[in-house]
Amino acid sequence: MLSILLSRARSYEDEHLSAVSPLDLPCFHVTGGVGWINDPNGFSLYRGEYHLFFQYNPYSTHWDTMHWGHVKTRDFIRWERLPCALAPDKSYDKDGCFSGSAVELRDGRHLLMYTGVRKTDDGHEFQTQCIAFGDGINYEKYDGNPVIDSELLPAGGSEVHFRDPKIWVDGDRFHAVAGNLTSDGSGAVLMFESDDALSWRFIGEVAASENRFGRMWECPDLFRLDGKDVLIVSPQEVYTRDPEFIDGNTTLCLIGELDENNRLIRETEHTIDCGLDFYAPQTVLTADGRRVMIAWMQYWNSVEIRPREDLSFYGQMTLPRELHVRDGRLIQSPVRELDDYRGDRTAFEGIPVSERTQLLGIGGRCLDLTVKIRPAKEEIFDSFSVHAAQGGEYTTEICYSPSTNTILVDRTRSGWPENVLNRREFAVRDRGGEITLRLILDRYSLEIFVNGGEQAASFVIFSPASADGISFEARGEAVIDVEQYSLDIQ
Ligand code: FRU
């Protein structure tokens, strides 16, 4: 039986989604279609398909009491919309079904694990971990919810900030990590274990901020990759003065080895995405053994600024990315399935660039463009820029400076007002003026992958569709190879 709140959400979707033109949505990035979305949830393989849920308010393009929206895919590029999966319809989650994850059970059921938020009349808030079982469309919340509450917290752990369980199956056991605020006022990731996903025990603190990386740590994910243990987490209120991290809500990747107490012995620490719009990433292990990550492509600190009030949706996901660990860093590249959607190819080799240069056939707003840049002579150029989504007053500039080994992305003229953070600079590896940039453009976004994924950077842009030019420019002399594929996806 569907609850009144879930039926209401599904009827609302039925009524309003049909009125949305696909031409107003991104071509291949997930949105709610209607309403607001934030974090990816429940990214999981279930009966041979990848399911993705998300934090969702179907009724308005602003955050409110959270539901779980739902889509699925076979290839991470084309997504099928499914009816709203969870509504805040129980006493223990009446103030929101917050973020969580999912696994396929041996008995064929799909298990969702999420945070139920409950506020009491006297203003107290409780966050507890809950589960629901389903068949890929309809989900029944477990009668014994919550399955993890504050009783399992280590001393000093906050019952107000205890959320975002990521569950996985380990042989005969279930494990989960969740974010928690500790007694020093900063975040930690806690690990739990269970034999049946119903009854849980606390088995250790994986890592803690100790006030170095922000306050509350949200949306953790822990996995083994390329012989290392990798913890990804999304800290709030980070003000490090370290340009590696964006202020406010940021992302952090810790790589190392778990010890016998499930504590991560850290070897390296770095940000996950060098752009302006990337938060709450979550991963799935694919059927063929790849670790694939998706994130909310938005920045909490700018969500109330709406350059396009006319759109039916707010919030979108990144393109799913394949992950690897190399030299202590997370390497990210667009899922290989994107290649199957490559359309017309336009390519140039050995093009000298100094002044503003346009190349015949290079341009568009849904495309996959790789530019290999190198110095034209021994003397290295001062800077090299790609201007994307260009036309009239619009441009999004990606400027590479070999002398400082940095890339500066400037989206000041990309449809955003001037009072938001529009520029981000990040470090790249010194390769004597050689660099490869892969740009994935969709109607409302630009994702940049540097040198085969050593850095990734995500940006939401609101330049109109008519701003579809691309040009290149160097201060000094550079030579480029360019390969562009149109992405014909709708
Ligand atoms: C992260 C987050 C999560 C929470 C959810 C609520 O963006 O704050 O910690 O579960 O969003 O929508």
Tab-separated table of C-alpha atoms in Angstrom, residues 3-393:
chain	number	residue	atom	x	y	z
A	3	SER	CA	1.265	6.021	1.736
A	4	ILE	CA	-0.638	9.229	1.105
A	5	LEU	CA	2.622	11.169	0.863
A	6	LEU	CA	4.174	8.786	-1.664
A	7	SER	CA	0.987	8.641	-3.775
A	8	ARG	CA	0.873	12.413	-3.740
A	9	ALA	CA	4.482	12.648	-4.961
A	10	ARG	CA	3.891	10.095	-7.725
A	11	SER	CA	0.683	11.789	-8.912
A	12	TYR	CA	2.509	15.094	-8.955
A	13	GLU	CA	5.230	13.545	-11.119
A	14	ASP	CA	2.644	11.999	-13.479
A	15	GLU	CA	0.971	15.333	-13.917
A	16	HIS	CA	3.997	17.579	-14.263
A	17	LEU	CA	6.749	15.525	-15.910
A	18	SER	CA	4.820	15.155	-19.151
A	19	ALA	CA	4.812	18.931	-19.553
A	20	VAL	CA	8.622	19.143	-19.443
A	21	SER	CA	10.314	19.419	-22.829
A	22	PRO	CA	13.423	17.224	-23.124
A	23	LEU	CA	15.012	20.182	-24.886
A	24	ASP	CA	14.971	22.107	-21.611
A	25	LEU	CA	16.767	19.324	-19.737
A	26	PRO	CA	20.432	18.339	-19.978
A	27	CYS	CA	21.051	15.831	-22.805
A	28	PHE	CA	22.728	13.204	-20.656
A	29	HIS	CA	23.051	14.449	-17.081
A	30	VAL	CA	20.497	13.261	-14.534
A	31	THR	CA	18.013	15.771	-13.089
A	32	GLY	CA	14.717	15.315	-11.289
A	33	GLY	CA	12.861	16.550	-14.407
A	34	VAL	CA	10.735	18.530	-11.986
A	35	GLY	CA	11.639	19.903	-8.595
A	36	TRP	CA	14.853	20.035	-6.658
A	37	ILE	CA	17.559	17.377	-6.331
A	38	ASN	CA	20.725	17.101	-4.323
A	39	ASP	CA	22.924	14.135	-3.347
A	40	PRO	CA	23.028	10.907	-5.351
A	41	ASN	CA	21.683	8.054	-3.205
A	42	GLY	CA	21.421	4.296	-3.564
A	43	PHE	CA	23.753	4.046	-6.584
A	44	SER	CA	23.653	0.266	-7.010
A	45	LEU	CA	23.527	-2.641	-9.391
A	46	TYR	CA	20.161	-4.380	-9.119
A	47	ARG	CA	18.970	-7.130	-11.437
A	48	GLY	CA	21.515	-6.158	-14.084
A	49	GLU	CA	20.666	-2.447	-14.120
A	50	TYR	CA	22.172	0.517	-12.317
A	51	HIS	CA	19.738	2.290	-10.047
A	52	LEU	CA	20.273	5.813	-8.873
A	53	PHE	CA	18.155	7.590	-6.293
A	54	PHE	CA	18.564	11.161	-5.205
A	55	GLN	CA	17.573	13.665	-2.570
A	56	TYR	CA	14.430	15.127	-4.022
A	57	ASN	CA	11.675	17.654	-3.493
A	58	PRO	CA	9.299	17.094	-6.423
A	59	TYR	CA	7.082	20.068	-5.605
A	60	SER	CA	9.457	22.980	-5.983
A	61	THR	CA	12.925	23.783	-7.232
A	62	HIS	CA	14.019	24.524	-3.675
A	63	TRP	CA	15.155	22.149	-0.941
A	64	ASP	CA	12.409	20.982	1.407
A	65	THR	CA	11.389	17.815	3.270
A	66	MET	CA	13.373	15.189	1.416
A	67	HIS	CA	11.975	12.353	-0.690
A	68	TRP	CA	14.015	9.912	-2.764
A	69	GLY	CA	13.638	10.317	-6.534
A	70	HIS	CA	14.623	7.404	-8.758
A	71	VAL	CA	16.129	6.647	-12.178
A	72	LYS	CA	17.883	3.639	-13.667
A	73	THR	CA	20.227	2.924	-16.555
A	74	ARG	CA	22.085	0.163	-18.344
A	75	ASP	CA	24.936	2.331	-19.561
A	76	PHE	CA	25.186	5.425	-17.295
A	77	ILE	CA	24.261	7.689	-20.186
A	78	ARG	CA	20.611	7.078	-20.994
A	79	TRP	CA	18.467	7.063	-17.870
A	80	GLU	CA	14.908	5.916	-17.392
A	81	ARG	CA	12.790	7.847	-14.937
A	82	LEU	CA	11.033	5.773	-12.279
A	83	PRO	CA	8.408	6.863	-9.771
A	84	CYS	CA	9.430	8.539	-6.529
A	85	ALA	CA	10.749	5.786	-4.243
A	86	LEU	CA	10.583	7.142	-0.686
A	87	ALA	CA	8.468	9.798	0.965
A	88	PRO	CA	8.867	11.095	4.538
A	89	ASP	CA	5.806	9.200	5.719
A	90	LYS	CA	6.860	7.587	9.016
A	91	SER	CA	7.217	9.060	12.490
A	92	TYR	CA	10.987	8.412	12.414
A	93	ASP	CA	11.536	10.101	9.018
A	94	LYS	CA	8.721	12.656	8.922
A	95	ASP	CA	11.218	15.514	8.537
A	96	GLY	CA	13.072	13.921	5.669
A	97	CYS	CA	14.447	10.773	4.104
A	98	PHE	CA	18.052	11.950	3.958
A	99	SER	CA	20.914	10.449	1.969
A	100	GLY	CA	21.834	6.793	1.864
A	101	SER	CA	22.717	3.871	-0.328
A	102	ALA	CA	21.506	0.489	-1.597
A	103	VAL	CA	22.530	-3.116	-2.197
A	104	GLU	CA	21.043	-6.129	-3.930
A	105	LEU	CA	20.211	-8.930	-1.477
A	106	ARG	CA	20.780	-12.594	-2.205
A	107	ASP	CA	17.026	-13.220	-2.002
A	108	GLY	CA	16.484	-10.819	-4.913
A	109	ARG	CA	15.274	-7.821	-2.937
A	110	HIS	CA	16.748	-4.341	-3.207
A	111	LEU	CA	17.669	-2.881	0.160
A	112	LEU	CA	17.788	0.874	0.702
A	113	MET	CA	19.542	2.308	3.741
A	114	TYR	CA	18.906	5.964	4.497
A	115	THR	CA	18.797	8.538	7.271
A	116	GLY	CA	15.421	9.251	8.846
A	117	VAL	CA	15.131	12.763	10.257
A	118	ARG	CA	12.722	13.464	13.088
A	119	LYS	CA	12.188	16.733	14.881
A	120	THR	CA	10.368	16.878	18.169
A	121	ASP	CA	7.923	19.606	19.192
A	122	ASP	CA	10.504	21.103	21.511
A	123	GLY	CA	12.881	21.575	18.571
A	124	HIS	CA	15.201	18.569	19.003
A	125	GLU	CA	16.362	16.755	15.889
A	126	PHE	CA	17.297	13.102	15.629
A	127	GLN	CA	18.980	11.403	12.714
A	128	THR	CA	18.809	7.608	12.641
A	129	GLN	CA	19.617	4.984	10.035
A	130	CYS	CA	16.650	3.181	8.485
A	131	ILE	CA	16.062	0.585	5.787
A	132	ALA	CA	13.472	-0.278	3.168
A	133	PHE	CA	13.097	-3.340	0.950
A	134	GLY	CA	11.836	-3.266	-2.600
A	135	ASP	CA	11.692	-4.679	-6.100
A	136	GLY	CA	13.295	-1.838	-8.033
A	137	ILE	CA	10.121	0.270	-8.109
A	138	ASN	CA	8.196	-0.021	-4.850
A	139	TYR	CA	9.833	0.010	-1.423
A	140	GLU	CA	8.416	-0.977	1.960
A	141	LYS	CA	10.047	0.524	5.036
A	142	TYR	CA	11.154	-2.030	7.633
A	143	ASP	CA	8.867	-2.307	10.685
A	144	GLY	CA	11.855	-2.397	13.023
A	145	ASN	CA	13.255	0.990	11.901
A	146	PRO	CA	15.494	2.630	12.843
A	147	VAL	CA	18.179	-0.047	12.605
A	148	ILE	CA	20.975	2.218	13.880
A	149	ASP	CA	20.317	4.981	16.365
A	150	SER	CA	22.339	7.028	18.816
A	151	GLU	CA	22.786	4.045	21.149
A	152	LEU	CA	25.459	2.713	18.808
A	153	LEU	CA	27.392	5.965	18.700
A	154	PRO	CA	30.805	6.162	20.362
A	155	ALA	CA	31.084	8.553	23.327
A	156	GLY	CA	30.594	12.180	22.352
A	157	GLY	CA	28.966	11.395	18.989
A	158	SER	CA	26.121	13.691	17.931
A	159	GLU	CA	22.602	12.289	17.533
A	160	VAL	CA	21.653	15.395	15.538
A	161	HIS	CA	24.403	15.008	12.956
A	162	PHE	CA	24.545	11.307	12.221
A	163	ARG	CA	23.732	10.543	8.633
A	164	ASP	CA	24.275	9.274	5.088
A	165	PRO	CA	24.947	5.523	5.529
A	166	LYS	CA	26.825	3.815	2.696
A	167	ILE	CA	26.212	0.099	2.854
A	168	TRP	CA	28.087	-2.697	1.060
A	169	VAL	CA	28.121	-6.472	1.141
A	170	ASP	CA	31.307	-8.247	2.213
A	171	GLY	CA	30.902	-11.994	1.788
A	172	ASP	CA	28.301	-12.984	4.382
A	173	ARG	CA	28.360	-9.653	6.154
A	174	PHE	CA	27.085	-6.143	5.655
A	175	HIS	CA	29.189	-3.116	6.384
A	176	ALA	CA	28.206	0.525	6.436
A	177	VAL	CA	29.944	3.843	7.013
A	178	ALA	CA	28.124	6.989	8.131
A	179	GLY	CA	29.035	10.583	8.930
A	180	ASN	CA	28.938	11.891	12.477
A	181	LEU	CA	29.826	15.056	14.363
A	182	THR	CA	32.191	14.285	17.256
A	183	SER	CA	32.738	16.015	20.588
A	184	ASP	CA	35.442	18.303	19.147
A	185	GLY	CA	32.777	19.838	16.877
A	186	SER	CA	34.161	18.333	13.682
A	187	GLY	CA	33.301	15.350	11.540
A	188	ALA	CA	34.160	11.679	11.543
A	189	VAL	CA	33.287	8.561	9.568
A	190	LEU	CA	32.026	5.631	11.621
A	191	MET	CA	31.911	1.996	10.536
A	192	PHE	CA	29.213	-0.532	11.431
A	193	GLU	CA	28.815	-4.228	10.781
A	194	SER	CA	25.823	-6.579	10.585
A	195	ASP	CA	24.989	-10.166	9.683
A	196	ASP	CA	21.487	-9.410	8.424
A	197	ALA	CA	21.354	-5.622	7.772
A	198	LEU	CA	18.807	-5.383	10.592
A	199	SER	CA	20.929	-5.606	13.695
A	200	TRP	CA	24.169	-3.597	13.677
A	201	ARG	CA	27.273	-3.071	15.801
A	202	PHE	CA	29.784	-0.220	15.817
A	203	ILE	CA	33.251	-1.395	14.743
A	204	GLY	CA	35.411	1.700	14.579
A	205	GLU	CA	36.082	5.254	13.526
A	206	VAL	CA	37.581	5.184	10.024
A	207	ALA	CA	38.777	8.790	10.020
A	208	ALA	CA	38.081	12.110	11.696
A	209	SER	CA	38.515	15.726	10.713
A	210	GLU	CA	40.024	16.810	14.053
A	211	ASN	CA	39.034	20.276	12.866
A	212	ARG	CA	41.431	20.129	9.927
A	213	PHE	CA	38.891	19.566	7.193
A	214	GLY	CA	35.722	21.402	8.088
A	215	ARG	CA	33.011	20.478	10.529
A	216	MET	CA	30.364	17.833	9.830
A	217	TRP	CA	31.509	15.149	7.372
A	218	GLU	CA	28.662	14.164	5.060
A	219	CYS	CA	28.130	11.342	2.586
A	220	PRO	CA	31.117	9.040	3.157
A	221	ASP	CA	31.979	6.162	0.851
A	222	LEU	CA	34.732	3.636	1.472
A	223	PHE	CA	36.074	1.166	-1.048
A	224	ARG	CA	39.151	-0.764	-2.060
A	225	LEU	CA	40.687	0.262	-5.358
A	226	ASP	CA	43.980	-0.610	-7.030
A	227	GLY	CA	45.385	-2.072	-3.825
A	228	LYS	CA	44.445	0.865	-1.564
A	229	ASP	CA	41.611	1.784	0.778
A	230	VAL	CA	39.898	4.935	-0.409
A	231	LEU	CA	37.612	7.095	1.710
A	232	ILE	CA	35.680	9.880	0.047
A	233	VAL	CA	33.704	12.326	2.122
A	234	SER	CA	32.028	15.724	1.839
A	235	PRO	CA	32.994	18.097	4.665
A	236	GLN	CA	30.890	21.140	5.511
A	237	GLU	CA	32.221	24.562	6.510
A	238	VAL	CA	35.749	24.176	5.255
A	239	TYR	CA	37.939	27.280	5.359
A	240	THR	CA	41.470	25.978	4.935
A	241	ARG	CA	43.144	28.794	2.945
A	242	ASP	CA	44.507	25.915	0.900
A	243	PRO	CA	43.515	26.537	-2.740
A	244	GLU	CA	43.234	22.755	-3.163
A	245	PHE	CA	39.856	22.959	-1.385
A	246	ILE	CA	36.896	25.127	-2.246
A	247	ASP	CA	35.520	27.013	0.769
A	248	GLY	CA	32.216	25.981	2.279
A	249	ASN	CA	31.063	22.514	1.302
A	250	THR	CA	33.981	20.690	-0.229
A	251	THR	CA	35.062	17.131	-1.045
A	252	LEU	CA	37.966	15.160	0.321
A	253	CYS	CA	39.643	11.927	-0.736
A	254	LEU	CA	41.793	10.054	1.791
A	255	ILE	CA	43.892	7.181	0.491
A	256	GLY	CA	45.741	4.655	2.627
A	257	GLU	CA	45.307	1.325	4.404
A	258	LEU	CA	42.706	0.305	6.974
A	259	ASP	CA	44.281	-1.131	10.120
A	260	GLU	CA	42.825	-3.911	12.300
A	261	ASN	CA	40.598	-1.356	14.090
A	262	ASN	CA	39.189	-0.152	10.779
A	263	ARG	CA	41.136	3.079	11.126
A	264	LEU	CA	42.432	4.487	7.871
A	265	ILE	CA	46.179	5.048	8.013
A	266	ARG	CA	46.311	7.974	5.640
A	267	GLU	CA	48.955	8.239	2.960
A	268	THR	CA	47.526	11.051	0.869
A	269	GLU	CA	44.735	13.637	1.109
A	270	HIS	CA	43.348	15.758	-1.693
A	271	THR	CA	40.189	17.233	-3.102
A	272	ILE	CA	38.113	15.135	-5.480
A	273	ASP	CA	37.007	17.742	-7.999
A	274	CYS	CA	38.682	21.044	-8.780
A	275	GLY	CA	35.594	22.801	-10.122
A	276	LEU	CA	32.868	24.864	-8.506
A	277	ASP	CA	29.991	22.395	-8.593
A	278	PHE	CA	30.642	18.991	-7.096
A	279	TYR	CA	29.415	17.464	-3.852
A	280	ALA	CA	28.353	14.275	-2.097
A	281	PRO	CA	29.899	11.783	-4.558
A	282	GLN	CA	28.883	8.139	-4.264
A	283	THR	CA	30.267	5.076	-6.042
A	284	VAL	CA	29.054	1.749	-7.369
A	285	LEU	CA	31.027	-1.359	-8.272
A	286	THR	CA	29.969	-2.323	-11.796
A	287	ALA	CA	29.259	-5.851	-13.003
A	288	ASP	CA	32.635	-5.842	-14.766
A	289	GLY	CA	34.525	-4.652	-11.686
A	290	ARG	CA	34.872	-0.944	-12.337
A	291	ARG	CA	34.465	1.603	-9.548
A	292	VAL	CA	32.167	4.320	-10.924
A	293	MET	CA	31.414	7.586	-9.124
A	294	ILE	CA	28.616	10.096	-9.567
A	295	ALA	CA	28.118	13.356	-7.654
A	296	TRP	CA	25.706	16.220	-7.259
A	297	MET	CA	26.943	18.843	-9.731
A	298	GLN	CA	26.036	21.901	-7.712
A	299	TYR	CA	27.507	24.005	-4.930
A	300	TRP	CA	25.456	24.432	-1.732
A	301	ASN	CA	26.714	27.974	-1.277
A	302	SER	CA	25.138	29.201	-4.533
A	303	VAL	CA	21.862	27.264	-4.642
A	304	GLU	CA	19.694	30.239	-3.838
A	305	ILE	CA	20.966	32.126	-6.868
A	306	ARG	CA	18.795	31.238	-9.822
A	307	PRO	CA	19.865	32.484	-13.225
A	308	ARG	CA	17.057	30.473	-14.862
A	309	GLU	CA	13.865	30.571	-12.802
A	310	ASP	CA	11.935	29.289	-15.820
A	311	LEU	CA	13.454	25.787	-15.679
A	312	SER	CA	11.330	22.976	-14.212
A	313	PHE	CA	14.296	21.480	-12.351
A	314	TYR	CA	17.153	22.549	-10.124
A	315	GLY	CA	20.218	20.385	-9.534
A	316	GLN	CA	21.882	17.796	-11.730
A	317	MET	CA	24.356	14.956	-11.400
A	318	THR	CA	27.833	14.775	-12.892
A	319	LEU	CA	28.622	12.387	-15.662
A	320	PRO	CA	29.491	9.059	-13.999
A	321	ARG	CA	33.268	8.635	-13.822
A	322	GLU	CA	35.507	5.590	-13.704
A	323	LEU	CA	38.005	5.743	-10.881
A	324	HIS	CA	41.531	4.559	-10.383
A	325	VAL	CA	44.247	5.219	-7.836
A	326	ARG	CA	47.636	6.215	-9.226
A	327	ASP	CA	50.556	7.708	-7.286
A	328	GLY	CA	48.289	8.340	-4.298
A	329	ARG	CA	45.687	10.236	-6.301
A	330	LEU	CA	42.219	9.484	-7.505
A	331	ILE	CA	42.176	9.393	-11.299
A	332	GLN	CA	38.798	10.061	-12.933
A	333	SER	CA	37.600	9.608	-16.468
A	334	PRO	CA	34.167	9.679	-18.086
A	335	VAL	CA	32.565	6.229	-18.174
A	336	ARG	CA	33.668	4.418	-21.308
A	337	GLU	CA	29.999	3.950	-22.306
A	338	LEU	CA	30.035	7.593	-23.399
A	339	ASP	CA	32.148	6.561	-26.385
A	340	ASP	CA	29.165	4.616	-27.778
A	341	TYR	CA	27.261	7.879	-28.100
A	342	ARG	CA	29.959	9.671	-30.018
A	343	GLY	CA	28.561	11.054	-33.267
A	344	ASP	CA	30.303	13.173	-35.892
A	345	ARG	CA	34.054	13.325	-35.530
A	346	THR	CA	35.999	16.469	-36.436
A	347	ALA	CA	39.745	16.434	-35.962
A	348	PHE	CA	42.776	18.630	-36.613
A	349	GLU	CA	46.452	17.981	-36.030
A	350	GLY	CA	49.381	20.319	-35.514
A	351	ILE	CA	47.435	23.581	-35.598
A	352	PRO	CA	49.557	26.596	-34.556
A	353	VAL	CA	47.732	28.922	-32.182
A	354	SER	CA	48.611	32.394	-31.006
A	355	GLU	CA	45.758	34.753	-31.814
A	356	ARG	CA	42.141	33.770	-31.269
A	357	THR	CA	41.626	30.730	-33.542
A	358	GLN	CA	38.428	29.012	-34.597
A	359	LEU	CA	38.436	25.716	-36.428
A	360	LEU	CA	35.811	24.736	-38.949
A	361	GLY	CA	33.311	22.333	-37.401
A	362	ILE	CA	34.634	22.678	-33.858
A	363	GLY	CA	31.782	23.877	-31.656
A	364	GLY	CA	28.480	22.862	-30.147
A	365	ARG	CA	26.948	22.453	-26.723
A	366	CYS	CA	26.659	18.668	-26.343
A	367	LEU	CA	30.077	17.357	-27.141
A	368	ASP	CA	33.206	15.514	-26.179
A	369	LEU	CA	36.282	17.543	-27.135
A	370	THR	CA	39.920	16.670	-26.535
A	371	VAL	CA	42.616	19.302	-27.020
A	372	LYS	CA	46.296	18.378	-26.796
A	373	ILE	CA	48.429	21.434	-26.260
A	374	ARG	CA	52.196	21.785	-26.599
A	375	PRO	CA	54.718	24.591	-27.082
A	376	ALA	CA	55.412	25.554	-30.708
A	377	LYS	CA	59.107	26.070	-29.987
A	378	GLU	CA	61.594	25.805	-27.165
A	379	GLU	CA	60.218	28.900	-25.486
A	380	ILE	CA	57.026	27.906	-23.704
A	381	PHE	CA	53.910	30.044	-24.281
A	382	ASP	CA	52.680	32.178	-21.333
A	383	SER	CA	49.141	30.864	-21.363
A	384	PHE	CA	46.702	28.928	-23.488
A	385	SER	CA	42.930	29.357	-23.344
A	386	VAL	CA	39.979	27.411	-24.618
A	387	HIS	CA	36.803	29.458	-24.834
A	388	ALA	CA	33.744	27.217	-24.727
A	389	ALA	CA	30.011	27.985	-24.814
A	390	GLN	CA	30.956	31.150	-26.614
A	391	GLY	CA	28.693	33.576	-28.456
A	392	GLY	CA	27.605	37.208	-28.024
A	393	GLU	CA	28.582	38.250	-24.507
